[in-house]
Amino acid sequence: MKKIMLLGSGELGKEFVISAKRLGQYVIAVDRYKGAPAMQVADEFEVINMLDGDAIEKIVTKHRPDIIVPEIEAIRTEKLISLEKSGLTIIPTAEAAHLTMNRDAIRDVAARELKLKTANYSYATSIDELKNAANKIGYPCVVKPVMSSSGKGQSVVKTPKQIELAWNYACDGMRGDKLKIIVEEFIPFEFEITLLTVKQRTGKTIFITPIGHRQEHGDYRESWMPAKIKPQLLKKAHTMAKKITDRLGGAGVFGVEFFITKNDVYFSELSPRPHDTGMVTLVSQNLSEFDLHIRAILDLPIPEIRYYGPSASAVVLAKKSSDENPKFVGIDKALSLKNVEVRVFGKPSTRPNRRMAVALACSKNIEQAKKLAIKAAAQIKILDC
Ligand SMILES: Nc1ncnc2c1ncn2[C@@H]1O[C@H](COP(=O)(O)OP(=O)(O)O)[C@@H](O)[C@H]1O
Ligand SMILES: [Mg+2]
């Protein structure tokens, strides 16, 4: 049995803990607030600010874990690098966590070092630099703080007049104090995919059936499997995912995001951990992305992944802020639908657009599976929220 410290305890962490517990592991779930989803199923929990290196050091000294599994980006990753040097295993590697903490480092590795095709991009640290960068890249362009996730501070700029608004929006939406913005060429993709990629220490790299997804305000609303993609484009995505996951090293699941145009594939970004759009794997196959993550982490064999067929997920979002434990209604209605499952995350409070639950569905084709998942999600309501 291994002692695993999970840094970040959201809904993905919760499913990961369940998968780890099924294999008899011991898990300490960490987050900045008490009662976080993964804490509810872990052996122990700690409440700390994960951007505080000393706070991480303190709980590592207290619990002496064998493995640290980051679940979020906002972690003092310099501390992970020093912990790795002292002999701790960081998943997939401390460098991978460090490079993906912000958008700039991983983008430079992908585009400049590995020469993967990405949207043209540039950086800006002032409004004038942003103007110049946007003029160079052209309109429309996408403006994002390098330190942000879930679409926070992100906007599409259609004309030079909108630059100031985009700058202010990015400043408001950024995490931390690093005032750096990435401005990207807008890719008018046909669709986008997440390619879950399992990197193993001893086995070969495995690519999961591609997942399609729809984003709204930078956050996912529905995901489905399989995404319909031409075989030659999927092959390209595999090659790109292999390159970048090999560069990052270690073991575990990666969610590699691509934009797919008519005849090409653009690398967008990557999570060195299970991906939110990958929650669909909870019903689409015998080993979910969480089962695969723990197997890869523990160097356990993955001889076969049994795919069950067209599946989809649709999110349930809160509308308002509330500090009271949310009360759900309509779960019975959702579950009365055939081939539907529900995961309620158990978050102790709500805020607008916070993801609170997900509906999962299987059907004879992706359109039907998507429809069913959306229908089931729509049955679930949060009282007064
Ligand atoms: N350069 C781009 N061109 C077109 N759409 C984009 C571009 N960058 C981001 N998007 C859209 O915004 C979504 C969120 O952007 P992403 O960079 O993945 O940020 P996050 O880290 O918040 O997920 C993407 O999944 C895509 O739908
Ligand atoms: Mg993304």
mmCIF file of C-alpha atoms in Angstrom, residues 27-325:
data_model
loop_
_atom_site.group_PDB
_atom_site.id
_atom_site.type_symbol
_atom_site.label_atom_id
_atom_site.label_comp_id
_atom_site.label_asym_id
_atom_site.label_seq_id
_atom_site.Cartn_x
_atom_site.Cartn_y
_atom_site.Cartn_z
ATOM 1 C CA VAL A 27 -5.044 8.889 0.588
ATOM 2 C CA ILE A 28 -4.664 12.279 2.248
ATOM 3 C CA ALA A 29 -6.811 14.828 0.392
ATOM 4 C CA VAL A 30 -5.677 18.445 0.486
ATOM 5 C CA ASP A 31 -7.478 21.630 -0.501
ATOM 6 C CA ARG A 32 -7.972 25.185 0.641
ATOM 7 C CA TYR A 33 -11.400 24.539 2.145
ATOM 8 C CA LYS A 34 -12.903 21.914 4.423
ATOM 9 C CA GLY A 35 -15.431 19.419 3.070
ATOM 10 C CA ALA A 36 -14.042 19.440 -0.487
ATOM 11 C CA PRO A 37 -15.331 16.521 -2.628
ATOM 12 C CA ALA A 38 -12.224 14.300 -2.437
ATOM 13 C CA MET A 39 -11.910 14.823 1.336
ATOM 14 C CA GLN A 40 -15.275 13.087 1.749
ATOM 15 C CA VAL A 41 -13.870 9.781 0.508
ATOM 16 C CA ALA A 42 -10.208 9.997 1.583
ATOM 17 C CA ASP A 43 -8.570 8.563 4.719
ATOM 18 C CA GLU A 44 -7.431 11.947 5.992
ATOM 19 C CA PHE A 45 -7.513 15.548 4.887
ATOM 20 C CA GLU A 46 -5.568 18.793 5.287
ATOM 21 C CA VAL A 47 -6.714 22.347 4.647
ATOM 22 C CA ILE A 48 -3.892 24.589 3.419
ATOM 23 C CA ASN A 49 -3.110 27.238 0.823
ATOM 24 C CA MET A 50 -1.382 25.140 -1.848
ATOM 25 C CA LEU A 51 0.442 28.169 -3.227
ATOM 26 C CA ASP A 52 2.288 28.362 0.081
ATOM 27 C CA GLY A 53 5.453 26.233 -0.170
ATOM 28 C CA ASP A 54 5.994 26.157 3.595
ATOM 29 C CA ALA A 55 2.454 24.906 4.156
ATOM 30 C CA ILE A 56 3.069 22.058 1.665
ATOM 31 C CA GLU A 57 6.390 21.221 3.362
ATOM 32 C CA LYS A 58 4.691 21.103 6.755
ATOM 33 C CA ILE A 59 2.033 18.561 5.781
ATOM 34 C CA VAL A 60 4.576 16.469 3.852
ATOM 35 C CA THR A 61 6.730 16.310 7.002
ATOM 36 C CA LYS A 62 3.658 15.404 9.043
ATOM 37 C CA HIS A 63 2.273 12.639 6.789
ATOM 38 C CA ARG A 64 5.383 11.374 4.964
ATOM 39 C CA PRO A 65 3.541 10.385 1.746
ATOM 40 C CA ASP A 66 5.190 8.136 -0.873
ATOM 41 C CA ILE A 67 3.537 9.902 -3.804
ATOM 42 C CA ILE A 68 2.162 13.394 -4.426
ATOM 43 C CA VAL A 69 -0.631 13.637 -6.986
ATOM 44 C CA PRO A 70 -1.498 17.190 -8.068
ATOM 45 C CA GLU A 71 -5.129 17.667 -9.029
ATOM 46 C CA ILE A 72 -5.021 21.377 -9.819
ATOM 47 C CA GLU A 73 -2.631 23.837 -11.458
ATOM 48 C CA ALA A 74 -2.392 26.425 -8.692
ATOM 49 C CA ILE A 75 0.270 24.796 -6.530
ATOM 50 C CA ARG A 76 3.660 26.162 -5.440
ATOM 51 C CA THR A 77 5.363 23.907 -7.976
ATOM 52 C CA GLU A 78 8.906 25.033 -7.024
ATOM 53 C CA LYS A 79 8.260 23.171 -3.772
ATOM 54 C CA LEU A 80 7.282 20.038 -5.742
ATOM 55 C CA ILE A 81 10.616 20.252 -7.574
ATOM 56 C CA SER A 82 12.568 20.322 -4.308
ATOM 57 C CA LEU A 83 10.449 17.517 -2.820
ATOM 58 C CA GLU A 84 11.118 15.394 -5.908
ATOM 59 C CA LYS A 85 14.856 16.016 -5.496
ATOM 60 C CA SER A 86 14.604 14.750 -1.925
ATOM 61 C CA GLY A 87 13.165 11.448 -3.196
ATOM 62 C CA LEU A 88 9.396 11.912 -3.264
ATOM 63 C CA THR A 89 7.486 10.797 -6.363
ATOM 64 C CA ILE A 90 5.502 13.599 -7.981
ATOM 65 C CA ILE A 91 2.880 12.699 -10.618
ATOM 66 C CA PRO A 92 3.639 12.723 -13.453
ATOM 67 C CA THR A 93 6.830 14.705 -12.661
ATOM 68 C CA ALA A 94 7.484 17.923 -10.745
ATOM 69 C CA GLU A 95 8.657 19.524 -13.981
ATOM 70 C CA ALA A 96 5.379 18.642 -15.721
ATOM 71 C CA ALA A 97 3.410 20.237 -12.881
ATOM 72 C CA HIS A 98 5.693 23.259 -13.013
ATOM 73 C CA LEU A 99 5.506 23.702 -16.786
ATOM 74 C CA THR A 100 1.724 23.416 -16.889
ATOM 75 C CA MET A 101 1.050 25.693 -13.936
ATOM 76 C CA ASN A 102 0.944 28.644 -16.336
ATOM 77 C CA ARG A 103 0.066 28.743 -20.026
ATOM 78 C CA ASP A 104 3.334 30.284 -21.248
ATOM 79 C CA ALA A 105 5.867 27.634 -20.214
ATOM 80 C CA ILE A 106 3.998 24.658 -21.693
ATOM 81 C CA ARG A 107 3.131 26.591 -24.857
ATOM 82 C CA ASP A 108 6.806 27.443 -25.412
ATOM 83 C CA VAL A 109 7.794 23.795 -24.903
ATOM 84 C CA ALA A 110 5.122 22.647 -27.384
ATOM 85 C CA ALA A 111 5.609 25.269 -30.088
ATOM 86 C CA ARG A 112 9.250 26.360 -29.830
ATOM 87 C CA GLU A 113 11.017 23.313 -28.455
ATOM 88 C CA LEU A 114 8.952 20.454 -29.893
ATOM 89 C CA LYS A 115 7.693 22.353 -32.959
ATOM 90 C CA LEU A 116 4.121 21.167 -32.504
ATOM 91 C CA LYS A 117 1.599 23.118 -34.521
ATOM 92 C CA THR A 118 -0.254 25.618 -32.296
ATOM 93 C CA ALA A 119 -2.160 28.856 -32.886
ATOM 94 C CA ASN A 120 0.285 31.736 -33.463
ATOM 95 C CA TYR A 121 0.811 33.483 -30.168
ATOM 96 C CA SER A 122 2.610 36.245 -28.385
ATOM 97 C CA TYR A 123 2.836 37.622 -24.842
ATOM 98 C CA ALA A 124 2.100 40.995 -23.344
ATOM 99 C CA THR A 125 2.732 42.551 -19.953
ATOM 100 C CA SER A 126 1.126 45.940 -20.638
ATOM 101 C CA ILE A 127 -1.802 47.246 -22.602
ATOM 102 C CA ASP A 128 0.513 48.707 -25.270
ATOM 103 C CA GLU A 129 2.301 45.399 -25.690
ATOM 104 C CA LEU A 130 -1.100 43.740 -25.989
ATOM 105 C CA LYS A 131 -2.098 46.179 -28.737
ATOM 106 C CA ASN A 132 1.106 45.492 -30.675
ATOM 107 C CA ALA A 133 0.819 41.746 -30.182
ATOM 108 C CA ALA A 134 -2.805 41.687 -31.344
ATOM 109 C CA ASN A 135 -2.011 43.794 -34.397
ATOM 110 C CA LYS A 136 0.759 41.370 -35.301
ATOM 111 C CA ILE A 137 -1.406 38.271 -34.830
ATOM 112 C CA GLY A 138 -4.509 39.772 -36.420
ATOM 113 C CA TYR A 139 -8.190 39.783 -35.518
ATOM 114 C CA PRO A 140 -10.062 38.011 -34.156
ATOM 115 C CA CYS A 141 -7.605 36.885 -31.497
ATOM 116 C CA VAL A 142 -7.962 35.247 -28.094
ATOM 117 C CA VAL A 143 -6.627 36.969 -24.981
ATOM 118 C CA LYS A 144 -5.939 34.934 -21.825
ATOM 119 C CA PRO A 145 -4.022 35.545 -18.607
ATOM 120 C CA VAL A 146 -1.139 33.018 -18.520
ATOM 121 C CA MET A 147 -2.193 32.202 -14.967
ATOM 122 C CA SER A 148 -5.808 31.140 -15.191
ATOM 123 C CA SER A 149 -8.051 28.181 -15.813
ATOM 124 C CA SER A 150 -11.660 27.387 -16.742
ATOM 125 C CA GLY A 151 -11.806 30.311 -19.146
ATOM 126 C CA LYS A 152 -11.304 32.914 -16.412
ATOM 127 C CA GLY A 153 -10.211 36.289 -17.792
ATOM 128 C CA GLN A 154 -10.358 34.925 -21.339
ATOM 129 C CA SER A 155 -11.973 36.777 -24.238
ATOM 130 C CA VAL A 156 -12.109 36.873 -28.020
ATOM 131 C CA VAL A 157 -11.084 40.282 -29.375
ATOM 132 C CA LYS A 158 -12.621 41.194 -32.710
ATOM 133 C CA THR A 159 -11.337 44.742 -33.218
ATOM 134 C CA PRO A 160 -8.537 46.951 -31.784
ATOM 135 C CA LYS A 161 -11.230 48.912 -29.943
ATOM 136 C CA GLN A 162 -11.892 45.919 -27.689
ATOM 137 C CA ILE A 163 -8.267 45.611 -26.519
ATOM 138 C CA GLU A 164 -8.670 47.692 -23.393
ATOM 139 C CA LEU A 165 -11.723 45.741 -22.302
ATOM 140 C CA ALA A 166 -9.906 42.446 -22.911
ATOM 141 C CA TRP A 167 -6.874 43.666 -20.941
ATOM 142 C CA ASN A 168 -8.998 44.673 -17.944
ATOM 143 C CA TYR A 169 -10.991 41.453 -18.108
ATOM 144 C CA ALA A 170 -7.760 39.413 -18.179
ATOM 145 C CA CYS A 171 -6.328 41.351 -15.212
ATOM 146 C CA ASP A 172 -9.497 40.713 -13.211
ATOM 147 C CA GLY A 173 -9.602 37.017 -14.101
ATOM 148 C CA MET A 174 -5.994 36.103 -13.452
ATOM 149 C CA ARG A 175 -4.746 34.005 -10.599
ATOM 150 C CA GLY A 176 -1.771 35.137 -8.574
ATOM 151 C CA ASP A 177 0.293 38.226 -9.249
ATOM 152 C CA LYS A 178 1.989 37.478 -12.569
ATOM 153 C CA LEU A 179 0.686 40.131 -14.943
ATOM 154 C CA LYS A 180 1.332 38.314 -18.207
ATOM 155 C CA ILE A 181 -1.100 37.755 -20.988
ATOM 156 C CA ILE A 182 -1.027 35.395 -23.936
ATOM 157 C CA VAL A 183 -2.657 36.539 -27.131
ATOM 158 C CA GLU A 184 -3.429 33.790 -29.626
ATOM 159 C CA GLU A 185 -4.587 33.591 -33.190
ATOM 160 C CA PHE A 186 -8.262 32.539 -33.207
ATOM 161 C CA ILE A 187 -8.520 29.071 -34.736
ATOM 162 C CA PRO A 188 -11.912 28.569 -36.428
ATOM 163 C CA PHE A 189 -11.861 24.869 -35.649
ATOM 164 C CA GLU A 190 -14.522 22.411 -36.761
ATOM 165 C CA PHE A 191 -14.430 20.825 -33.317
ATOM 166 C CA GLU A 192 -12.063 20.222 -30.429
ATOM 167 C CA ILE A 193 -10.991 17.057 -28.669
ATOM 168 C CA THR A 194 -9.340 15.838 -25.525
ATOM 169 C CA LEU A 195 -6.999 12.965 -26.185
ATOM 170 C CA LEU A 196 -6.530 11.117 -22.910
ATOM 171 C CA THR A 197 -3.038 9.715 -23.026
ATOM 172 C CA VAL A 198 -1.795 7.176 -20.490
ATOM 173 C CA LYS A 199 1.935 7.275 -19.963
ATOM 174 C CA GLN A 200 3.319 4.217 -18.213
ATOM 175 C CA ARG A 201 6.681 3.595 -16.612
ATOM 176 C CA THR A 202 7.083 0.114 -18.023
ATOM 177 C CA GLY A 203 4.242 -0.351 -20.515
ATOM 178 C CA LYS A 204 3.753 1.575 -23.720
ATOM 179 C CA THR A 205 1.801 4.824 -24.031
ATOM 180 C CA ILE A 206 -1.945 4.231 -24.507
ATOM 181 C CA PHE A 207 -4.310 6.608 -26.318
ATOM 182 C CA ILE A 208 -7.959 6.551 -25.268
ATOM 183 C CA THR A 209 -10.762 6.950 -27.814
ATOM 184 C CA PRO A 210 -10.903 10.730 -28.517
ATOM 185 C CA ILE A 211 -13.411 12.825 -26.575
ATOM 186 C CA GLY A 212 -15.312 15.674 -28.205
ATOM 187 C CA HIS A 213 -16.525 18.593 -26.104
ATOM 188 C CA ARG A 214 -18.368 21.873 -26.207
ATOM 189 C CA GLN A 215 -17.065 24.855 -24.285
ATOM 190 C CA GLU A 216 -19.016 27.878 -23.158
ATOM 191 C CA HIS A 217 -17.271 30.810 -21.470
ATOM 192 C CA GLY A 218 -14.128 28.693 -21.414
ATOM 193 C CA ASP A 219 -15.655 25.854 -19.437
ATOM 194 C CA TYR A 220 -16.993 22.562 -20.687
ATOM 195 C CA ARG A 221 -20.724 21.907 -20.920
ATOM 196 C CA GLU A 222 -20.933 18.514 -22.625
ATOM 197 C CA SER A 223 -18.390 15.923 -23.637
ATOM 198 C CA TRP A 224 -18.858 12.783 -25.710
ATOM 199 C CA MET A 225 -17.048 9.762 -26.886
ATOM 200 C CA PRO A 226 -16.036 8.944 -29.562
ATOM 201 C CA ALA A 227 -15.345 12.254 -31.295
ATOM 202 C CA LYS A 228 -15.736 11.779 -35.047
ATOM 203 C CA ILE A 229 -12.288 12.501 -36.416
ATOM 204 C CA LYS A 230 -10.587 11.464 -39.651
ATOM 205 C CA PRO A 231 -8.105 8.628 -39.042
ATOM 206 C CA GLN A 232 -5.169 10.593 -40.493
ATOM 207 C CA LEU A 233 -5.889 13.551 -38.186
ATOM 208 C CA LEU A 234 -6.217 11.255 -35.178
ATOM 209 C CA LYS A 235 -2.860 9.741 -36.087
ATOM 210 C CA LYS A 236 -1.362 13.233 -36.124
ATOM 211 C CA ALA A 237 -2.849 13.953 -32.697
ATOM 212 C CA HIS A 238 -1.382 10.680 -31.358
ATOM 213 C CA THR A 239 2.078 11.613 -32.627
ATOM 214 C CA MET A 240 1.843 15.079 -31.060
ATOM 215 C CA ALA A 241 0.527 13.735 -27.739
ATOM 216 C CA LYS A 242 3.322 11.151 -27.635
ATOM 217 C CA LYS A 243 5.944 13.807 -28.234
ATOM 218 C CA ILE A 244 4.797 16.143 -25.516
ATOM 219 C CA THR A 245 4.037 13.483 -22.901
ATOM 220 C CA ASP A 246 7.467 11.920 -23.523
ATOM 221 C CA ARG A 247 9.023 15.326 -22.998
ATOM 222 C CA LEU A 248 7.196 15.745 -19.678
ATOM 223 C CA GLY A 249 8.009 12.211 -18.551
ATOM 224 C CA GLY A 250 6.838 10.246 -15.509
ATOM 225 C CA ALA A 251 3.633 8.249 -15.387
ATOM 226 C CA GLY A 252 -0.076 8.969 -15.327
ATOM 227 C CA VAL A 253 -2.978 10.187 -17.427
ATOM 228 C CA PHE A 254 -2.626 13.366 -19.486
ATOM 229 C CA GLY A 255 -5.527 15.252 -21.092
ATOM 230 C CA VAL A 256 -4.118 16.631 -24.317
ATOM 231 C CA GLU A 257 -6.355 19.258 -25.943
ATOM 232 C CA PHE A 258 -6.439 19.752 -29.714
ATOM 233 C CA PHE A 259 -8.336 21.971 -32.133
ATOM 234 C CA ILE A 260 -9.358 20.093 -35.281
ATOM 235 C CA THR A 261 -9.801 21.988 -38.537
ATOM 236 C CA LYS A 262 -10.786 20.469 -41.872
ATOM 237 C CA ASN A 263 -7.313 19.166 -42.615
ATOM 238 C CA ASP A 264 -5.183 19.919 -39.605
ATOM 239 C CA VAL A 265 -4.581 19.461 -35.901
ATOM 240 C CA TYR A 266 -3.487 22.210 -33.501
ATOM 241 C CA PHE A 267 -2.107 21.485 -30.064
ATOM 242 C CA SER A 268 -3.881 23.754 -27.578
ATOM 243 C CA GLU A 269 -2.958 22.821 -24.011
ATOM 244 C CA LEU A 270 -2.537 19.859 -21.712
ATOM 245 C CA SER A 271 -3.362 18.693 -18.203
ATOM 246 C CA PRO A 272 -0.812 16.319 -16.635
ATOM 247 C CA ARG A 273 -3.712 14.588 -14.873
ATOM 248 C CA PRO A 274 -7.274 13.403 -15.648
ATOM 249 C CA HIS A 275 -9.325 15.986 -17.526
ATOM 250 C CA ASP A 276 -12.792 17.317 -16.705
ATOM 251 C CA THR A 277 -14.144 16.371 -20.148
ATOM 252 C CA GLY A 278 -12.875 12.844 -19.412
ATOM 253 C CA MET A 279 -15.569 12.265 -16.782
ATOM 254 C CA VAL A 280 -17.446 10.569 -19.618
ATOM 255 C CA THR A 281 -15.053 7.613 -19.156
ATOM 256 C CA LEU A 282 -16.922 6.841 -15.924
ATOM 257 C CA VAL A 283 -19.541 5.191 -18.150
ATOM 258 C CA SER A 284 -17.872 4.707 -21.531
ATOM 259 C CA GLN A 285 -15.355 2.019 -20.581
ATOM 260 C CA ASN A 286 -14.364 -0.503 -17.928
ATOM 261 C CA LEU A 287 -11.396 1.580 -16.742
ATOM 262 C CA SER A 288 -12.187 5.266 -16.245
ATOM 263 C CA GLU A 289 -9.507 7.926 -16.608
ATOM 264 C CA PHE A 290 -9.213 7.790 -12.797
ATOM 265 C CA ASP A 291 -8.684 4.012 -12.777
ATOM 266 C CA LEU A 292 -6.067 4.454 -15.500
ATOM 267 C CA HIS A 293 -4.327 7.248 -13.579
ATOM 268 C CA ILE A 294 -3.913 5.160 -10.416
ATOM 269 C CA ARG A 295 -2.778 2.103 -12.388
ATOM 270 C CA ALA A 296 -0.154 4.133 -14.243
ATOM 271 C CA ILE A 297 0.962 5.817 -10.989
ATOM 272 C CA LEU A 298 1.398 2.470 -9.206
ATOM 273 C CA ASP A 299 2.959 0.839 -12.272
ATOM 274 C CA LEU A 300 0.136 -1.709 -12.407
ATOM 275 C CA PRO A 301 -0.637 -3.417 -15.731
ATOM 276 C CA ILE A 302 -3.298 -2.123 -18.147
ATOM 277 C CA PRO A 303 -3.731 -5.138 -20.421
ATOM 278 C CA GLU A 304 -6.991 -4.004 -22.031
ATOM 279 C CA ILE A 305 -9.481 -1.144 -21.994
ATOM 280 C CA ARG A 306 -12.967 -2.347 -22.803
ATOM 281 C CA TYR A 307 -14.911 0.389 -24.578
ATOM 282 C CA TYR A 308 -18.675 0.199 -24.060
ATOM 283 C CA GLY A 309 -19.856 2.457 -26.897
ATOM 284 C CA PRO A 310 -21.199 5.989 -27.549
ATOM 285 C CA SER A 311 -21.403 7.946 -24.290
ATOM 286 C CA ALA A 312 -21.739 11.528 -23.111
ATOM 287 C CA SER A 313 -21.564 13.760 -20.068
ATOM 288 C CA ALA A 314 -23.414 17.009 -19.348
ATOM 289 C CA VAL A 315 -22.688 19.319 -16.443
ATOM 290 C CA VAL A 316 -25.030 20.679 -13.777
ATOM 291 C CA LEU A 317 -24.106 24.238 -12.827
ATOM 292 C CA ALA A 318 -25.190 26.417 -9.915
ATOM 293 C CA LYS A 319 -26.766 29.746 -10.782
ATOM 294 C CA LYS A 320 -26.230 31.715 -7.579
ATOM 295 C CA SER A 321 -23.856 31.981 -4.652
ATOM 296 C CA SER A 322 -24.728 30.266 -1.416
ATOM 297 C CA ASP A 323 -22.701 29.105 1.586
ATOM 298 C CA GLU A 324 -25.336 26.637 2.623
ATOM 299 C CA ASN A 325 -25.003 22.993 1.736
#
